[in-house]
Short mmCIF file of C-alpha atoms and ligand atoms in Angstrom, two decimals:
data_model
loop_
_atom_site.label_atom_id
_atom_site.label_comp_id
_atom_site.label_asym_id
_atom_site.label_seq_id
_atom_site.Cartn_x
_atom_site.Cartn_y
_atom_site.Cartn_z
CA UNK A 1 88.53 84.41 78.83
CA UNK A 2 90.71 86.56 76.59
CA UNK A 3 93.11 88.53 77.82
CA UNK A 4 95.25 91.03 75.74
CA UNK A 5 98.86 90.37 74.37
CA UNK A 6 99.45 93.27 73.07
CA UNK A 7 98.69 95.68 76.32
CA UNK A 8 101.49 97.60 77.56
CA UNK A 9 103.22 96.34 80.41
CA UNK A 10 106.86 95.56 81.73
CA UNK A 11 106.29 91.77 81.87
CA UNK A 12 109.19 91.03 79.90
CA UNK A 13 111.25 92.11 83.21
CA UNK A 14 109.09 90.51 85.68
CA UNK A 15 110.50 87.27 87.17
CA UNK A 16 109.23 83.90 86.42
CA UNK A 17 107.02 83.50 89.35
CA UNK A 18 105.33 87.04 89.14
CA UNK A 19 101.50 87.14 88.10
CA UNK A 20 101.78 87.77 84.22
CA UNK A 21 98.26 88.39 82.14
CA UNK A 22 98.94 84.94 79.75
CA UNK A 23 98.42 83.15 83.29
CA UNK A 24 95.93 85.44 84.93
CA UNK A 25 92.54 83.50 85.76
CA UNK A 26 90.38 86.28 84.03
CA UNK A 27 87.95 88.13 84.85
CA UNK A 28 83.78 86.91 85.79
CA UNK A 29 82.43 88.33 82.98
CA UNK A 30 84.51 88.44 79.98
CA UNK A 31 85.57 91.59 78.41
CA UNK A 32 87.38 92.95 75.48
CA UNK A 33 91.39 93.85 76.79
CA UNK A 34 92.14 97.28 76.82
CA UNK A 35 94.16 99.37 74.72
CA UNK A 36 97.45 101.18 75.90
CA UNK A 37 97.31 99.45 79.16
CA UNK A 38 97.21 96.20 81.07
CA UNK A 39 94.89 94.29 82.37
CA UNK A 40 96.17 95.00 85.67
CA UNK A 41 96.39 98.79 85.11
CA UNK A 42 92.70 98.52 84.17
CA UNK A 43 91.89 97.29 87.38
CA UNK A 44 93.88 99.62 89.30
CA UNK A 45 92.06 102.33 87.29
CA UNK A 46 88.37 100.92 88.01
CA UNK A 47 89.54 100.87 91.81
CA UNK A 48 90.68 104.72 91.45
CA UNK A 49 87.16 105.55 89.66
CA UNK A 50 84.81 103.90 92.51
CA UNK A 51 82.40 105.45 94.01
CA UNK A 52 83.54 103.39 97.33
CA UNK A 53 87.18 104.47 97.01
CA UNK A 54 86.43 108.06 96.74
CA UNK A 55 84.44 107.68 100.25
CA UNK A 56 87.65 106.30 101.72
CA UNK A 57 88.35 110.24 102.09
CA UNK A 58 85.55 110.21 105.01
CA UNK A 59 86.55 107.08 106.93
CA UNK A 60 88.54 107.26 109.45
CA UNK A 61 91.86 105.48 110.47
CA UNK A 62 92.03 106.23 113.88
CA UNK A 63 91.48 109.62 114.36
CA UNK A 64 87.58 110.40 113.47
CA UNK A 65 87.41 112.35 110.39
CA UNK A 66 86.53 115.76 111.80
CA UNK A 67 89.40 115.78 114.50
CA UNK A 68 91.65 117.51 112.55
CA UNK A 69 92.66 117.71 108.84
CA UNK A 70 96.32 116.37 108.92
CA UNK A 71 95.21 112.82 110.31
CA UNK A 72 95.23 109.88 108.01
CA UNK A 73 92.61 108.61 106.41
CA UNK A 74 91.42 105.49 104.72
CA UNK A 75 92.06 107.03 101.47
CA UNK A 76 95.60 108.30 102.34
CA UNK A 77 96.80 104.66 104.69
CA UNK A 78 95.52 102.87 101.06
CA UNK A 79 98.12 105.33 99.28
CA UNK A 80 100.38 104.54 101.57
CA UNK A 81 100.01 100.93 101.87
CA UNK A 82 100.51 101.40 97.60
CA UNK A 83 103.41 103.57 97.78
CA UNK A 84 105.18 101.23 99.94
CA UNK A 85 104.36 97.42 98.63
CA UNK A 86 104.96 99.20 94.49
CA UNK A 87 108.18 99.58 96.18
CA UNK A 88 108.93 95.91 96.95
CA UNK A 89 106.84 94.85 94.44
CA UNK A 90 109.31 96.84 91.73
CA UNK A 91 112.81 95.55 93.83
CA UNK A 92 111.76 92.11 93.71
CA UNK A 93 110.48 92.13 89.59
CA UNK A 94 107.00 91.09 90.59
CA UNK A 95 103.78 92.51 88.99
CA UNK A 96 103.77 96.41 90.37
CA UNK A 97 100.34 97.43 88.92
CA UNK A 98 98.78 94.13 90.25
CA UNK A 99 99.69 95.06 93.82
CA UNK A 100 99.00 98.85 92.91
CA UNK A 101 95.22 97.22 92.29
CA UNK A 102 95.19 95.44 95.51
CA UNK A 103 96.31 98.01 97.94
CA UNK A 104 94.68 100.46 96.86
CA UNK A 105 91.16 98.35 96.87
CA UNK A 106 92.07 96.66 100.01
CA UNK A 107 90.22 98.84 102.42
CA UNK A 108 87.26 99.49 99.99
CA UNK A 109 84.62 97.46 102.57
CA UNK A 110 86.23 99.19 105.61
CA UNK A 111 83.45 100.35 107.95
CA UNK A 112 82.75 104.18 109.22
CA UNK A 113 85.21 104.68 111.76
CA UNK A 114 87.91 102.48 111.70
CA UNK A 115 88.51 99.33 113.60
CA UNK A 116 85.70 100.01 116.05
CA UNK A 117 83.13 100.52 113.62
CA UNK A 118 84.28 96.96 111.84
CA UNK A 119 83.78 95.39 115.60
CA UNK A 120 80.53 96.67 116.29
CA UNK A 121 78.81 95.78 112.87
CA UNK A 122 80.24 92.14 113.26
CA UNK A 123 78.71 91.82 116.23
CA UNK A 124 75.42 93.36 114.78
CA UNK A 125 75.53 90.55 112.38
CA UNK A 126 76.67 87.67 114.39
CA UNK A 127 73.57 85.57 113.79
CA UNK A 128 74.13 86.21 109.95
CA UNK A 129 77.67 85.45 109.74
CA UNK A 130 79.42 88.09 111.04
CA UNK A 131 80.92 91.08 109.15
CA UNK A 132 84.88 91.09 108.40
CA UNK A 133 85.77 94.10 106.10
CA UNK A 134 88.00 92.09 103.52
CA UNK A 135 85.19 90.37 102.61
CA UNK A 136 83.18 93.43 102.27
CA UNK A 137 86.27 94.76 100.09
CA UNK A 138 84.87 91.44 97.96
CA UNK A 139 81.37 92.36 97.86
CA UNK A 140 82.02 96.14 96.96
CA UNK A 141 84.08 94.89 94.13
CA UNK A 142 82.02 92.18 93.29
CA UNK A 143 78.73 93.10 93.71
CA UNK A 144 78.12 96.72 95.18
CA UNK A 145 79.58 99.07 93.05
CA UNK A 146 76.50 99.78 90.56
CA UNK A 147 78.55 101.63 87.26
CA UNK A 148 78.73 99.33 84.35
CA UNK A 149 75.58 97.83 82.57
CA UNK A 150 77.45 94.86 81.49
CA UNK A 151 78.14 93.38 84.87
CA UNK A 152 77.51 93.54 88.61
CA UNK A 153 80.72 95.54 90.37
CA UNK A 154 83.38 95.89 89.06
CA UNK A 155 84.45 93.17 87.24
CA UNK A 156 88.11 92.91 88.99
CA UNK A 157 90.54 89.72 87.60
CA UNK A 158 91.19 86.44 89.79
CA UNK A 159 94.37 87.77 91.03
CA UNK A 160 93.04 91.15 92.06
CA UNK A 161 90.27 90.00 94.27
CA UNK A 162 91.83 87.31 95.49
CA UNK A 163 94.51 89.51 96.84
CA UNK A 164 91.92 91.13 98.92
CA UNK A 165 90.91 88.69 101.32
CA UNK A 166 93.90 88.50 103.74
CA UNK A 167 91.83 86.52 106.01
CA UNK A 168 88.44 84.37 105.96
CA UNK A 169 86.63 81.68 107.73
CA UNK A 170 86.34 78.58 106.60
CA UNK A 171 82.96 78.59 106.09
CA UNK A 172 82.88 81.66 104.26
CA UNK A 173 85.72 80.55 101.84
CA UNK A 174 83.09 77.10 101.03
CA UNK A 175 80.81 79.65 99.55
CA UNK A 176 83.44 81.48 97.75
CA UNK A 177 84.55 78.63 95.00
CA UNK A 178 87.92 79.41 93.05
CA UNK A 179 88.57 82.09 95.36
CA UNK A 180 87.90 80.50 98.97
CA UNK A 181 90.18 77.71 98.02
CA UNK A 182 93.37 78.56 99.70
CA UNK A 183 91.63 78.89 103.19
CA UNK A 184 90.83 75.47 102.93
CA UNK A 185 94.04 73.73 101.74
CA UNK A 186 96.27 76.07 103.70
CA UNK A 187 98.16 77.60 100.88
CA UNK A 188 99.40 80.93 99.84
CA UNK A 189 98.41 83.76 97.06
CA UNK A 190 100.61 85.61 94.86
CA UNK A 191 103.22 87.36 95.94
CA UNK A 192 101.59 90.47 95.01
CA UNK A 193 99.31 89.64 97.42
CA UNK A 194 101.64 89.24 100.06
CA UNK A 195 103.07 91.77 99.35
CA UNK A 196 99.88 93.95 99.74
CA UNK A 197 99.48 92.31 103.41
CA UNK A 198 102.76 93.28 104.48
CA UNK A 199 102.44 96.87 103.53
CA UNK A 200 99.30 97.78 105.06
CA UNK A 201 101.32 96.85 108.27
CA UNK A 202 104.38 98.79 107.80
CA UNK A 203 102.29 101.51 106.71
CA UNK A 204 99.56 101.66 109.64
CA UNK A 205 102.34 101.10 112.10
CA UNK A 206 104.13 104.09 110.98
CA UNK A 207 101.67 106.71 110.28
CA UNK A 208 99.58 105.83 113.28
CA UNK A 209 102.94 106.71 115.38
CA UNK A 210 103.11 109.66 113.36
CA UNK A 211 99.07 111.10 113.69
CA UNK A 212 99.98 109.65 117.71
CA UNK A 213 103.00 112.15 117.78
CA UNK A 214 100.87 115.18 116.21
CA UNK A 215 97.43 114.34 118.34
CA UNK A 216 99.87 114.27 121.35
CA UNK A 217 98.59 111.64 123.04
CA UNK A 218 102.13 109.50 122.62
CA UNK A 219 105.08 111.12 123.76
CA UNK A 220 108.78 111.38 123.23
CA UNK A 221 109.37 108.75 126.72
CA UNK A 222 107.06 106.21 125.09
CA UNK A 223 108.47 105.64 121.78
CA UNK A 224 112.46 106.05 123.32
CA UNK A 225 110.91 102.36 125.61
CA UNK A 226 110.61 100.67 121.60
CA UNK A 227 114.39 99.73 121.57
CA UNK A 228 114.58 100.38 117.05
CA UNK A 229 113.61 103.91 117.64
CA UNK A 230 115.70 104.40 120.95
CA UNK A 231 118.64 103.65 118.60
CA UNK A 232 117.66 105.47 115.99
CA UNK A 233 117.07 108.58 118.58
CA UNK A 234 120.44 108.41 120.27
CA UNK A 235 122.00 108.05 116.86
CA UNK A 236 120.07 111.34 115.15
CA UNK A 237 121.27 113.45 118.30
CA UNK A 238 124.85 112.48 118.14
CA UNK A 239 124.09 113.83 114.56
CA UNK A 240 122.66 116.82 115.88
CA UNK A 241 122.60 118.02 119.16
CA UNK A 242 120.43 121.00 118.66
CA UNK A 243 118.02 119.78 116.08
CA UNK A 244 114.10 120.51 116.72
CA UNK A 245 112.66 117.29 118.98
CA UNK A 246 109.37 116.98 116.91
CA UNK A 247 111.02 116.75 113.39
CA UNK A 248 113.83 114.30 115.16
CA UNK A 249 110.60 111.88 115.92
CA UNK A 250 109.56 112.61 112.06
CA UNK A 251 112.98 111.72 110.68
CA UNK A 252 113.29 108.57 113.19
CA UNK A 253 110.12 107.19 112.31
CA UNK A 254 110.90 107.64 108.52
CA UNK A 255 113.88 105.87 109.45
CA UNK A 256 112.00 102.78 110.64
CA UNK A 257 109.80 103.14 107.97
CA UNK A 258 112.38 102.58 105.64
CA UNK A 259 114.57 100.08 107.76
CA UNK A 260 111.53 97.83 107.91
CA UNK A 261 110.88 98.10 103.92
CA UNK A 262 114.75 97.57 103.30
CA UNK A 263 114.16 94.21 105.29
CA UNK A 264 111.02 93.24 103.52
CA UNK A 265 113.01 93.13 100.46
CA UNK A 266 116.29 91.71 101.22
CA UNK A 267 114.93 88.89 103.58
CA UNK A 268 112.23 87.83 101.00
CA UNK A 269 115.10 87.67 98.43
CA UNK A 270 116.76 85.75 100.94
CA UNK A 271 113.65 83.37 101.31
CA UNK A 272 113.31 83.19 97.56
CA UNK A 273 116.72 82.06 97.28
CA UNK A 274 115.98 79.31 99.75
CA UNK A 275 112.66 78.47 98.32
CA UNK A 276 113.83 78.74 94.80
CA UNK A 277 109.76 78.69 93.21
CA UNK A 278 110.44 78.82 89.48
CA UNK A 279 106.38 79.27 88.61
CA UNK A 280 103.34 80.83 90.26
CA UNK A 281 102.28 77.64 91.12
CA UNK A 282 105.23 76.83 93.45
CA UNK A 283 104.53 79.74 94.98
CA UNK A 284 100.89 79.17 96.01
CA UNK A 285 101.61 75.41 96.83
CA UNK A 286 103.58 76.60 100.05
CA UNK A 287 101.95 76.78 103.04
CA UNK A 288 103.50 79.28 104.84
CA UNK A 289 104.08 83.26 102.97
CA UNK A 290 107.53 83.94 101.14
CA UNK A 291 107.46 87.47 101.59
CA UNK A 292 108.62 88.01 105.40
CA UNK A 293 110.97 89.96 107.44
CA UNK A 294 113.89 88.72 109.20
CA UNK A 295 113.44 86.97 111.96
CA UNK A 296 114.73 89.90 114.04
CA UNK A 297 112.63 92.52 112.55
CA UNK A 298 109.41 90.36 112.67
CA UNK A 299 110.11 90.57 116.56
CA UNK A 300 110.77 94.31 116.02
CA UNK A 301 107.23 94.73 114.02
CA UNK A 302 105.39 92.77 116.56
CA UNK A 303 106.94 94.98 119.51
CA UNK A 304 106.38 98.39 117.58
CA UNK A 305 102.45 96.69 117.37
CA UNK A 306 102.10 96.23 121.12
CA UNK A 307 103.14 99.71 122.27
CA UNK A 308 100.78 101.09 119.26
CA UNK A 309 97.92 99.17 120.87
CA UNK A 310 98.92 99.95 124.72
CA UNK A 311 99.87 103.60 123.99
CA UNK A 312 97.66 104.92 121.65
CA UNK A 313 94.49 102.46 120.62
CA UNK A 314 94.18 101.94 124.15
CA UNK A 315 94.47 105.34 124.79
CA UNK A 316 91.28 107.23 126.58
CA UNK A 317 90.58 109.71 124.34
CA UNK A 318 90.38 107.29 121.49
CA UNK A 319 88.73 104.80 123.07
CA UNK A 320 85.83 107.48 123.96
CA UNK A 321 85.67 108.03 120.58
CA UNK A 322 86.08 104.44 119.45
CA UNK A 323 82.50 103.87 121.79
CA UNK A 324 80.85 106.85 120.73
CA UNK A 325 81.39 105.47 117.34
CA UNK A 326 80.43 101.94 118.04
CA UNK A 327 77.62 103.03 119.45
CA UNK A 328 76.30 104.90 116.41
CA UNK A 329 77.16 102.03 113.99
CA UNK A 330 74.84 99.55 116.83
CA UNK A 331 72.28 101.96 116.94
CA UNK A 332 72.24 102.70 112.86
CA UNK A 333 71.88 98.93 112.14
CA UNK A 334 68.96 98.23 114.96
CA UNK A 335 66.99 101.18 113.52
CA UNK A 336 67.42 100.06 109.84
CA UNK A 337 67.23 96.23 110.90
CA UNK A 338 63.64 97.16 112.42
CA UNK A 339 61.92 99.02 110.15
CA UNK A 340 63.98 98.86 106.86
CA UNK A 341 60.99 101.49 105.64
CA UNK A 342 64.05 103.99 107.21
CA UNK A 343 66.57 102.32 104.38
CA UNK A 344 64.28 101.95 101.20
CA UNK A 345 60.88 101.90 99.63
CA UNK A 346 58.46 100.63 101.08
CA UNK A 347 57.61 98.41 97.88
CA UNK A 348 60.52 96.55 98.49
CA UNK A 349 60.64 96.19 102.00
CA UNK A 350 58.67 93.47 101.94
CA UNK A 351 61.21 91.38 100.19
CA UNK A 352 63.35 92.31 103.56
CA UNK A 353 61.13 89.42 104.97
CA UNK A 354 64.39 86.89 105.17
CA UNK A 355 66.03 88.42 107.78
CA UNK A 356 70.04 87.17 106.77
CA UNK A 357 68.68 88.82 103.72
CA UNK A 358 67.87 91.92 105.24
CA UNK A 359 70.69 92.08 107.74
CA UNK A 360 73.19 91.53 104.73
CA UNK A 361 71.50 94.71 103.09
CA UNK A 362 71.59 96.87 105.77
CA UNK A 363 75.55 95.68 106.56
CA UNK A 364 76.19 96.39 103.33
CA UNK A 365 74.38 100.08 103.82
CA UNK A 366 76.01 100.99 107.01
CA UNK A 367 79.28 99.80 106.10
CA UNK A 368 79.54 101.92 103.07
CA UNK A 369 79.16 105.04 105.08
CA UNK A 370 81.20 107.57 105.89
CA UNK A 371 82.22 108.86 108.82
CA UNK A 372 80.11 112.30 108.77
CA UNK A 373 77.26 110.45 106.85
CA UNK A 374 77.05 108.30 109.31
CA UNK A 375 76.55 110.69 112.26
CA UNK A 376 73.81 112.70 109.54
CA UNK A 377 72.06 109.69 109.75
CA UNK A 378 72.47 108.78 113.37
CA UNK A 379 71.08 112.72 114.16
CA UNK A 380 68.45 111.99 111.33
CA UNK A 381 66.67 108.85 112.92
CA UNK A 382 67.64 109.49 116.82
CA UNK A 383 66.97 112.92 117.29
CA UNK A 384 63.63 112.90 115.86
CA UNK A 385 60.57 110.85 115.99
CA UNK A 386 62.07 109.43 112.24
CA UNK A 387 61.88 105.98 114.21
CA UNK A 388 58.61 103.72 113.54
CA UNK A 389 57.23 100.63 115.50
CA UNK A 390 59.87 97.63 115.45
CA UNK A 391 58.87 94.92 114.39
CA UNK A 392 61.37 92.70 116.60
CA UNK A 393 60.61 89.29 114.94
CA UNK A 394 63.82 88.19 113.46
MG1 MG B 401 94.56 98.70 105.57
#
């Protein structure tokens, strides 16, 4: 592996336990470095170019794509998840386009429709291994994405993918080698990586009370029983009695937004006081993450959690939705799992004959959907006579 010394980056400034490119792992397939940028930047930029992350667009977070226009999506909760960890990433000198990379290619494998659609195809696929969508993120990055001759995917560094699995089973990390390892000796990544984790929970906590507040299904009494923002509240309206109520719950929850990110930072500099790692390694020898809130605040982050799971994905009207969905992403695997003729031509059906084999291929096809392709299909097969004999004998 070669990687460039010459590419622009701010490494110089970084501190001593940051990923740097003289001690990145490389990439799979060697490569010659790239001019004017890092190797990091390159990956960030191979993300941004995917075919996969310009679907994010169409996949929902929790609101289903066509609901409404101002709802997240996957795309915008992976800008946000970057916005906020480049952030902490920056105030804490570690490697900002590395974490840039992995947040914004974290969600690449996420499912049609959110969190319901990831449940329903792992339970499609339970006799095959089950489906989690960080690995998918692997395999889209790895494997999927079909837009360079010289190599399968994308060709991502170490560092990069390995920031995308937050979790993984143990045996799922045997089979991954190099990058499986830390599942089984209980250690840590980067602190990029962490970093990354971190973010995409400040970030879906937030904007999911946010597209709550707008959908109107959680209301002013709810969030005032979440003790941060009941402060917050009382504190804004001393400030000004007759201000408009909706933009006061904006303004509080950009508040906690930012209270939680201020914490982030200052309690991991805290910890890395404490810890004191002076290389890389130290910091993937611990077993337990150095990049953590207070004490305090984790409590507050795990409260905010619960009354986002009570109030709102519990909620009826998005649980309706959440089975509707579930139910298309069930039915869309059975029809392609039974006659795969439905998925691809019939001169390579045949080769569907291992069925892990062919339940891998059609995960990997129904997972990559989006939201609105996935109900064209769903109309496509169901509402027509599109569906053949099943075969039934895996
Ligand atoms: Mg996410």
């Amino acid at each position: 592996m070669s990687l460039c010394i010459n590419s622009i980056s701010a490494q110089a400034e970084l501190a001593p336990y940051a990923v740097t490119e003289s001690q990145s792992r490389g990439r799979r397939y060697e490569e010659a470095a790239p001019e004017f940028r890092s190797q990091f930047q390159r990956d960030r930029d191979r993300v941004i170019h995917s075919s996969a992350f310009r679907r994010l667009e169409y996949k929902t977070q929790v609101f289903v794509n066509h609901e409404g226009d101002m709802f997240r999506t996957r795309l915008t909760h992976s800008l946000e998840v970057s916005q906020i960890a480049r952030t902490v990433a920056r105030a804490l000198k570690l490697n900002e386009d590395l974490t840039e990379a992995i947040c914004l290619a974290h969600d690449l494998g996420h499912t049609p429709f959110g969190h319901a659609g990831q449940k329903a195809l792992n339970a499609c696929m339970k006799d095959f291994g089950g489906f989690e969508h960080n690995h998918q993120s692997l395999r889209v990055v790895d494997l999927l994405e079909d837009r360079y001759p010289e190599f399968p995917g994308l060709n991502l560094l170490f560092e990069t993918r390995e920031g995308l699995l937050k979790h993984c089973s143990l045996e799922r990390a045997r089979g991954l080698g190099d990058l499986g390892r830390r599942f089984l000796d209980s250690t840590q990544p980067s602190l990029e990586a962490q970093i990354a984790n971190v973010a995409d929970e400040i970030a879906y906590n937030h904007h999911d009370i946010d597209d709550g507040v707008r959908a109107n299904l959680l209301c002013l009494e709810q969030l005032l029983e979440f003790s941060l923002f009941r402060e917050r509240y009382e504190v804004a309206l001393r400030r000004d009695r007759d201000a408009d109520p909706k933009r006061m719950v904006h303004s509080v929850i950009r508040e906690m937004l930012n209270h939680f990110v201020v914490d982030l930072i200052r309690s991991t500099q805290t910890q890395l006081r404490t810890v004191a790692p002076r290389t890389l390694g130290d910091v993937r020898m611990r077993s337990e993450p150095i990049v953590d809130f207070h004490p305090h605040v984790r409590s507050q982050h795990l409260a905010l959690k619960r009354i986002l799971r009570r109030d709102l994905y519990y909620h009826e009207q998005v649980m309706n939705n959440a089975n509707r969905a579930a139910s298309v992403v069930t039915e869309l695997f059975k029809a392609f799992f039974d006659d795969p003729r439905l998925l691809l031509p019939e001169r390579v059906v045949p080769k569907m004959a291992n069925c892990r084999f062919k339940a891998q291929i059609v995960a990997d096809y129904v997972a990559g959907m989006t939201d609105r392709f996935a109900f064209a299909e769903h109309r496509r097969i169901y509402s027509s006579d599109t569906i053949r004999v099943t075969n039934g004998e895996c």
